[in-house]
Amino acid sequence: MRAARFHARGDVRVDEIPEPATLAGTVKVEVEWCGICGTDLHEYLEGPIFAPTQEAPHPLTGEGAPIVLGHEFAGVVVELGEGVTDLRVGDRVVVEPYIVCGRCDACRQGRYNVCATLGFVGLSGGGGGFSRYVVAERRWIHPLGELGTDVGALVEPLAVAYHAVRLSGAQPSHSAVVFGAGPIGLVTTASLKAVGVEEVIVVEPARARKEKAHGAGADHVLDPREVDVVEAVAEITQGRRADVSFECAGIDQVLATAIRSTRAGGTCVNVAIWGHEATVAMNDLVFNEVAVRGSLAYCDDHPATIALVADGKVDPFQFITGRIGLDDIVEQGFRELIDNKEENVKILVSPAD
């Protein structure tokens, strides 16, 4: 089968590779749509970062580059391994793309998303969504019901946002401020509105992204070049500041502003993956007893995320800004997202095309 593989920095190729075999307890999925993630772009521009190498293979897969990319994918069940009886061939499903040890302290706690040797299908070996077929353990297969697989490919990034919102403790009566209206900031905004948060503020300087923030459900959009964000948030919230805040940019000044925009006793959730060591003004935390917590990916969040979409509480179609075939993945996918990032949110790839 054909698959888009990461070989090295700036080197992603469509190769011919063997079709994976279905083993006992696994499910073979024919991928119909796979989204390009910011993590894929970072690997292309700066990698290997998460991608293992031949010199340092992933401890669970034993694989190193070249590896198949793609972890935001959905498709149709085409084969069931021995012992899998609760799915049918033809079911539309999304794959939660984890590779975990099941033995470390985090896994024993049920926090498998922070497994000590965590890996991802599409980043660490074990296949990836930019290929026609993926085989995964039954535990990672989530039925989509009547939802289409294009929507299914959006479940993974939406689950990232839902997980962060869940960890924040946000309630309908709360106010929230989201810093950054890139793909993760936008889906975080949509998730906040989906769970009923009444007042959502988004902070974003780029014109195109500000427009998308309104579409995702933002009640207020602030341009940090035009206003003092901390003062503006305080004014909108009648002096309280936000109950919860979300840092989705990975920038020191943005984190500082997020903390100062959070009310006394509130929570600031860091969703971004940082490319450098962050600098934090600890007194901003101490003097207001603001809690900062990290949020990584998702953990038992896919079923609830699928339900939000199925119930119409999130419109995933607004985030799809392009659909391409596998042969166009570099120029019309990766390069388009890199060179025109303000205009795009999610480009979906059809591995069969």
Short mmCIF file of C-alpha atoms in Angstrom, two decimals:
data_model
loop_
_atom_site.label_atom_id
_atom_site.label_comp_id
_atom_site.label_asym_id
_atom_site.label_seq_id
_atom_site.Cartn_x
_atom_site.Cartn_y
_atom_site.Cartn_z
CA MET A 1 0.00 0.00 0.00
CA ARG A 2 1.03 3.64 -0.39
CA ALA A 3 1.89 5.73 2.65
CA ALA A 4 3.38 9.15 3.44
CA ARG A 5 6.49 8.60 5.55
CA PHE A 6 8.78 10.91 7.46
CA HIS A 7 12.39 10.17 6.49
CA ALA A 8 14.16 13.23 7.86
CA ARG A 9 13.73 16.97 8.31
CA GLY A 10 12.10 18.37 5.17
CA ASP A 11 11.79 14.89 3.70
CA VAL A 12 8.31 13.37 3.61
CA ARG A 13 7.72 10.89 0.77
CA VAL A 14 4.89 8.73 -0.51
CA ASP A 15 6.32 5.21 -0.44
CA GLU A 16 5.12 1.70 -1.15
CA ILE A 17 5.05 -0.33 2.08
CA PRO A 18 3.56 -3.69 3.14
CA GLU A 19 -0.09 -3.78 4.20
CA PRO A 20 -0.32 -4.47 7.97
CA ALA A 21 -1.62 -7.83 9.17
CA THR A 22 -4.66 -8.18 11.43
CA LEU A 23 -3.77 -9.97 14.67
CA ALA A 24 -5.89 -11.37 17.49
CA GLY A 25 -7.63 -8.60 19.42
CA THR A 26 -7.03 -5.99 16.72
CA VAL A 27 -9.08 -4.26 14.06
CA LYS A 28 -8.03 -3.33 10.54
CA VAL A 29 -9.33 0.07 9.46
CA GLU A 30 -9.33 1.41 5.92
CA VAL A 31 -8.50 5.07 6.42
CA GLU A 32 -10.78 7.47 4.54
CA TRP A 33 -9.62 10.79 5.98
CA CYS A 34 -6.61 11.89 8.03
CA GLY A 35 -5.96 15.44 9.22
CA ILE A 36 -2.58 17.16 9.10
CA CYS A 37 -1.62 18.19 12.64
CA GLY A 38 0.74 20.92 13.79
CA THR A 39 2.89 18.15 15.22
CA ASP A 40 3.31 16.73 11.70
CA LEU A 41 4.40 20.18 10.52
CA HIS A 42 6.96 20.47 13.32
CA GLU A 43 8.42 17.10 12.37
CA TYR A 44 8.66 18.22 8.73
CA LEU A 45 10.26 21.57 9.59
CA GLU A 46 12.39 20.74 12.64
CA GLY A 47 12.37 16.97 13.16
CA PRO A 48 13.01 14.45 14.25
CA ILE A 49 11.33 15.67 17.45
CA PHE A 50 8.86 12.97 18.47
CA ALA A 51 9.73 10.72 15.56
CA PRO A 52 12.19 8.00 16.60
CA THR A 53 15.38 7.39 14.65
CA GLN A 54 17.24 4.25 13.67
CA GLU A 55 19.86 5.18 16.29
CA ALA A 56 17.19 5.70 18.97
CA PRO A 57 14.13 3.59 18.08
CA HIS A 58 10.92 3.95 20.06
CA PRO A 59 11.03 1.66 23.12
CA LEU A 60 7.60 0.14 22.47
CA THR A 61 7.52 -0.16 18.69
CA GLY A 62 11.23 -0.71 18.12
CA GLU A 63 10.89 1.44 15.01
CA GLY A 64 12.80 4.44 13.75
CA ALA A 65 12.50 6.68 10.71
CA PRO A 66 11.22 6.29 8.11
CA ILE A 67 7.84 6.11 9.82
CA VAL A 68 4.30 6.61 8.52
CA LEU A 69 2.80 9.91 9.70
CA GLY A 70 -0.81 10.76 10.54
CA HIS A 71 -2.62 10.43 13.86
CA GLU A 72 -5.92 12.30 13.25
CA PHE A 73 -7.78 9.70 11.24
CA ALA A 74 -11.02 7.83 10.76
CA GLY A 75 -12.18 5.13 8.43
CA VAL A 76 -14.16 1.93 7.96
CA VAL A 77 -13.62 -1.45 9.59
CA VAL A 78 -12.51 -3.96 6.96
CA GLU A 79 -11.32 -6.89 9.08
CA LEU A 80 -11.73 -8.09 12.66
CA GLY A 81 -9.04 -9.96 14.54
CA GLU A 82 -9.79 -13.09 16.52
CA GLY A 83 -11.77 -12.29 19.67
CA VAL A 84 -13.25 -9.01 18.45
CA THR A 85 -17.01 -9.54 18.40
CA ASP A 86 -18.56 -6.15 19.20
CA LEU A 87 -17.79 -4.44 15.87
CA ARG A 88 -18.84 -5.21 12.32
CA VAL A 89 -17.12 -4.89 8.98
CA GLY A 90 -18.34 -1.62 7.49
CA ASP A 91 -18.57 0.27 10.79
CA ARG A 92 -17.28 3.84 10.64
CA VAL A 93 -14.74 4.37 13.40
CA VAL A 94 -12.09 6.72 14.70
CA VAL A 95 -8.82 5.42 16.14
CA GLU A 96 -7.43 6.79 19.40
CA PRO A 97 -3.80 6.67 18.25
CA TYR A 98 -1.95 5.59 21.37
CA ILE A 99 0.90 3.17 21.98
CA VAL A 100 1.33 2.64 25.73
CA CYS A 101 3.13 0.20 28.00
CA GLY A 102 0.28 -0.56 30.42
CA ARG A 103 2.79 -1.17 33.21
CA CYS A 104 4.12 2.20 34.42
CA ASP A 105 2.64 4.16 37.32
CA ALA A 106 0.72 6.51 35.01
CA CYS A 107 -0.85 3.60 33.12
CA ARG A 108 -1.78 1.87 36.37
CA GLN A 109 -3.49 5.09 37.48
CA GLY A 110 -5.49 5.12 34.26
CA ARG A 111 -3.56 8.17 33.01
CA TYR A 112 -2.34 6.33 29.95
CA ASN A 113 -1.92 9.62 28.06
CA VAL A 114 1.18 10.33 30.16
CA CYS A 115 2.63 6.82 29.94
CA ALA A 116 6.34 6.79 30.76
CA THR A 117 7.12 5.45 27.27
CA LEU A 118 4.16 7.03 25.47
CA GLY A 119 4.00 6.68 21.72
CA PHE A 120 1.52 7.66 19.04
CA VAL A 121 0.41 5.78 15.96
CA GLY A 122 1.56 8.10 13.20
CA LEU A 123 4.55 9.45 15.14
CA SER A 124 6.27 6.55 16.86
CA GLY A 125 5.85 3.64 14.46
CA GLY A 126 3.04 1.13 14.30
CA GLY A 127 1.60 2.62 11.14
CA GLY A 128 -0.16 5.92 10.61
CA GLY A 129 -3.22 7.54 9.09
CA PHE A 130 -1.48 8.73 5.94
CA SER A 131 -1.79 5.17 4.60
CA ARG A 132 -4.67 3.10 3.30
CA TYR A 133 -4.81 0.65 6.22
CA VAL A 134 -4.06 0.84 9.94
CA VAL A 135 -4.31 -2.02 12.43
CA ALA A 136 -5.00 -1.08 16.04
CA GLU A 137 -5.98 -2.82 19.27
CA ARG A 138 -9.73 -2.99 19.88
CA ARG A 139 -9.45 -0.72 22.96
CA TRP A 140 -8.47 2.19 20.73
CA ILE A 141 -11.37 1.85 18.25
CA HIS A 142 -14.35 4.18 18.77
CA PRO A 143 -17.52 3.80 16.69
CA LEU A 144 -18.77 6.94 14.98
CA GLY A 145 -22.35 5.81 14.55
CA GLU A 146 -23.99 7.89 11.84
CA LEU A 147 -21.17 10.45 11.68
CA GLY A 148 -19.07 10.57 8.54
CA THR A 149 -15.37 9.78 8.54
CA ASP A 150 -14.44 13.33 7.51
CA VAL A 151 -16.01 14.51 10.75
CA GLY A 152 -14.35 11.53 12.43
CA ALA A 153 -10.93 12.85 11.50
CA LEU A 154 -11.73 15.96 13.58
CA VAL A 155 -12.52 13.93 16.70
CA GLU A 156 -8.84 13.64 17.70
CA PRO A 157 -8.10 17.40 17.86
CA LEU A 158 -11.52 18.02 19.40
CA ALA A 159 -10.69 15.43 22.06
CA VAL A 160 -7.49 17.35 22.85
CA ALA A 161 -9.61 20.43 23.50
CA TYR A 162 -12.32 18.55 25.40
CA HIS A 163 -9.67 17.01 27.67
CA ALA A 164 -8.22 20.45 28.46
CA VAL A 165 -11.67 21.86 29.16
CA ARG A 166 -12.50 18.92 31.41
CA LEU A 167 -9.28 19.33 33.38
CA SER A 168 -9.97 23.05 33.83
CA GLY A 169 -13.16 22.36 35.76
CA ALA A 170 -15.02 24.91 33.61
CA GLN A 171 -18.71 25.25 34.44
CA PRO A 172 -21.56 26.86 32.47
CA SER A 173 -21.58 29.88 34.78
CA HIS A 174 -17.86 30.48 34.23
CA SER A 175 -15.96 32.84 32.01
CA ALA A 176 -13.01 31.55 30.01
CA VAL A 177 -10.22 33.14 27.99
CA VAL A 178 -8.39 31.27 25.23
CA PHE A 179 -5.02 32.56 24.08
CA GLY A 180 -4.42 31.76 20.42
CA ALA A 181 -6.90 31.01 17.63
CA GLY A 182 -4.86 28.45 15.78
CA PRO A 183 -6.34 24.96 15.33
CA ILE A 184 -6.13 23.98 19.01
CA GLY A 185 -7.33 27.36 20.26
CA LEU A 186 -10.31 27.21 17.93
CA VAL A 187 -11.37 23.71 18.96
CA THR A 188 -10.87 24.69 22.62
CA THR A 189 -13.22 27.62 22.06
CA ALA A 190 -15.76 25.32 20.41
CA SER A 191 -15.47 22.78 23.24
CA LEU A 192 -16.03 25.45 25.89
CA LYS A 193 -19.23 26.55 24.19
CA ALA A 194 -20.27 22.92 23.67
CA VAL A 195 -20.16 22.23 27.42
CA GLY A 196 -22.16 25.38 28.08
CA VAL A 197 -19.62 27.97 29.22
CA GLU A 198 -21.48 31.26 28.95
CA GLU A 199 -18.69 33.72 28.23
CA VAL A 200 -15.67 32.81 26.12
CA ILE A 201 -12.99 35.37 25.25
CA VAL A 202 -10.35 34.68 22.61
CA VAL A 203 -7.08 36.59 22.31
CA GLU A 204 -5.61 36.62 18.79
CA PRO A 205 -3.83 39.25 16.63
CA ALA A 206 -4.24 37.72 13.13
CA ARG A 207 -7.26 39.02 11.19
CA ALA A 208 -8.24 35.72 9.54
CA ARG A 209 -7.97 33.82 12.80
CA LYS A 210 -10.00 36.44 14.66
CA GLU A 211 -12.83 35.85 12.19
CA LYS A 212 -12.57 32.09 12.71
CA ALA A 213 -12.69 32.58 16.50
CA HIS A 214 -16.13 34.20 16.18
CA GLY A 215 -17.27 31.23 14.09
CA ALA A 216 -16.02 28.81 16.75
CA GLY A 217 -18.23 30.51 19.33
CA ALA A 218 -16.15 33.29 20.90
CA ASP A 219 -18.28 35.94 22.57
CA HIS A 220 -15.41 38.43 22.55
CA VAL A 221 -12.20 38.52 20.49
CA LEU A 222 -9.35 40.70 21.73
CA ASP A 223 -6.39 41.87 19.67
CA PRO A 224 -3.35 42.12 22.00
CA ARG A 225 -1.88 44.80 19.74
CA GLU A 226 -4.86 47.05 20.35
CA VAL A 227 -5.83 46.52 23.99
CA ASP A 228 -4.30 45.69 27.34
CA VAL A 229 -5.59 42.12 27.51
CA VAL A 230 -5.59 41.83 31.32
CA GLU A 231 -7.56 45.06 31.67
CA ALA A 232 -9.95 44.10 28.88
CA VAL A 233 -10.66 40.68 30.39
CA ALA A 234 -11.26 42.31 33.78
CA GLU A 235 -13.69 44.79 32.21
CA ILE A 236 -15.63 42.07 30.36
CA THR A 237 -15.89 39.97 33.54
CA GLN A 238 -16.93 42.90 35.76
CA GLY A 239 -13.59 43.01 37.52
CA ARG A 240 -13.31 39.32 38.36
CA ARG A 241 -11.09 38.17 35.47
CA ALA A 242 -11.61 34.74 33.91
CA ASP A 243 -12.43 31.64 35.92
CA VAL A 244 -10.32 29.54 33.56
CA SER A 245 -7.73 30.36 30.92
CA PHE A 246 -6.04 28.31 28.20
CA GLU A 247 -2.54 28.89 26.82
CA CYS A 248 -2.54 27.52 23.27
CA ALA A 249 0.45 29.40 21.84
CA GLY A 250 3.60 28.28 23.68
CA ILE A 251 4.94 31.84 24.14
CA ASP A 252 6.32 33.22 27.43
CA GLN A 253 4.50 36.55 27.26
CA VAL A 254 1.25 34.84 26.38
CA LEU A 255 1.56 32.51 29.37
CA ALA A 256 2.27 35.48 31.64
CA THR A 257 -0.79 37.30 30.32
CA ALA A 258 -2.94 34.18 30.67
CA ILE A 259 -1.98 33.83 34.33
CA ARG A 260 -2.64 37.52 35.05
CA SER A 261 -6.00 37.28 33.26
CA THR A 262 -7.14 34.47 35.58
CA ARG A 263 -9.16 35.35 38.67
CA ALA A 264 -7.99 34.60 42.20
CA GLY A 265 -8.27 30.87 42.78
CA GLY A 266 -8.82 30.20 39.08
CA THR A 267 -7.08 27.75 36.79
CA CYS A 268 -4.77 28.33 33.84
CA VAL A 269 -4.43 25.28 31.57
CA ASN A 270 -1.39 24.94 29.36
CA VAL A 271 -2.38 23.13 26.18
CA ALA A 272 0.55 24.12 23.95
CA ILE A 273 3.61 21.96 23.38
CA TRP A 274 6.58 24.25 23.98
CA GLY A 275 9.69 24.45 21.85
CA HIS A 276 11.71 26.04 24.68
CA GLU A 277 11.83 26.19 28.47
CA ALA A 278 9.06 28.50 29.67
CA THR A 279 9.68 31.43 32.00
CA VAL A 280 7.00 31.86 34.67
CA ALA A 281 6.59 34.78 37.11
CA MET A 282 5.86 32.67 40.18
CA ASN A 283 4.55 35.59 42.23
CA ASP A 284 1.72 36.00 39.73
CA LEU A 285 0.66 32.51 40.82
CA VAL A 286 1.34 32.92 44.51
CA PHE A 287 -0.37 36.26 45.05
CA ASN A 288 -3.60 35.10 43.40
CA GLU A 289 -3.41 31.37 44.17
CA VAL A 290 -3.82 30.62 40.48
CA ALA A 291 -3.39 26.96 39.61
CA VAL A 292 -1.49 26.11 36.44
CA ARG A 293 -1.97 22.63 35.09
CA GLY A 294 -0.75 20.87 32.02
CA SER A 295 -3.01 19.05 29.58
CA LEU A 296 -1.68 16.42 27.22
CA ALA A 297 -3.77 14.99 24.39
CA TYR A 298 -6.74 12.98 25.78
CA CYS A 299 -7.59 10.13 28.11
CA ASP A 300 -10.98 8.39 27.90
CA ASP A 301 -12.29 11.51 26.12
CA HIS A 302 -13.17 10.16 22.66
CA PRO A 303 -16.68 8.83 23.46
CA ALA A 304 -17.77 12.12 25.05
CA THR A 305 -16.25 14.10 22.19
CA ILE A 306 -18.06 11.98 19.60
CA ALA A 307 -21.30 12.52 21.54
CA LEU A 308 -20.84 16.32 21.49
CA VAL A 309 -20.47 16.22 17.71
CA ALA A 310 -23.35 13.77 17.23
CA ASP A 311 -25.62 15.95 19.39
CA GLY A 312 -24.81 19.00 17.27
CA LYS A 313 -23.05 20.88 20.05
CA VAL A 314 -19.90 21.27 17.94
CA ASP A 315 -19.81 22.02 14.21
CA PRO A 316 -16.64 20.28 12.97
CA PHE A 317 -17.12 21.25 9.33
CA GLN A 318 -16.09 24.85 10.08
CA PHE A 319 -12.57 23.63 10.78
CA ILE A 320 -12.08 21.77 7.48
CA THR A 321 -10.32 24.19 5.12
CA GLY A 322 -9.04 21.72 2.52
CA ARG A 323 -9.28 18.16 1.20
CA ILE A 324 -6.46 16.61 -0.82
CA GLY A 325 -5.12 13.27 -2.05
CA LEU A 326 -2.02 11.54 -0.74
CA ASP A 327 0.21 12.59 -3.65
CA ASP A 328 -0.42 16.25 -2.81
CA ILE A 329 0.37 15.94 0.90
CA VAL A 330 3.61 17.94 0.84
CA GLU A 331 2.82 20.84 -1.51
CA GLN A 332 -0.92 21.26 -0.98
CA GLY A 333 -0.90 19.97 2.59
CA PHE A 334 2.25 20.67 4.60
CA ARG A 335 3.45 23.66 2.57
CA GLU A 336 -0.04 25.17 2.38
CA LEU A 337 -0.42 25.01 6.16
CA ILE A 338 3.07 26.40 6.73
CA ASP A 339 2.90 29.20 4.16
CA ASN A 340 -0.76 30.17 4.68
CA LYS A 341 -1.33 29.20 8.29
CA GLU A 342 -3.66 32.09 9.08
CA GLU A 343 -6.07 31.04 6.34
CA ASN A 344 -6.18 27.35 7.25
CA VAL A 345 -7.31 25.26 10.16
CA LYS A 346 -7.42 21.62 9.11
CA ILE A 347 -6.54 20.03 5.78
CA LEU A 348 -7.78 16.47 5.38
CA VAL A 349 -5.93 13.85 3.32
CA SER A 350 -7.55 10.91 1.59
CA PRO A 351 -4.92 8.11 1.50
CA ALA A 352 -6.85 6.28 -1.23
CA ASP A 353 -6.52 9.22 -3.67
#
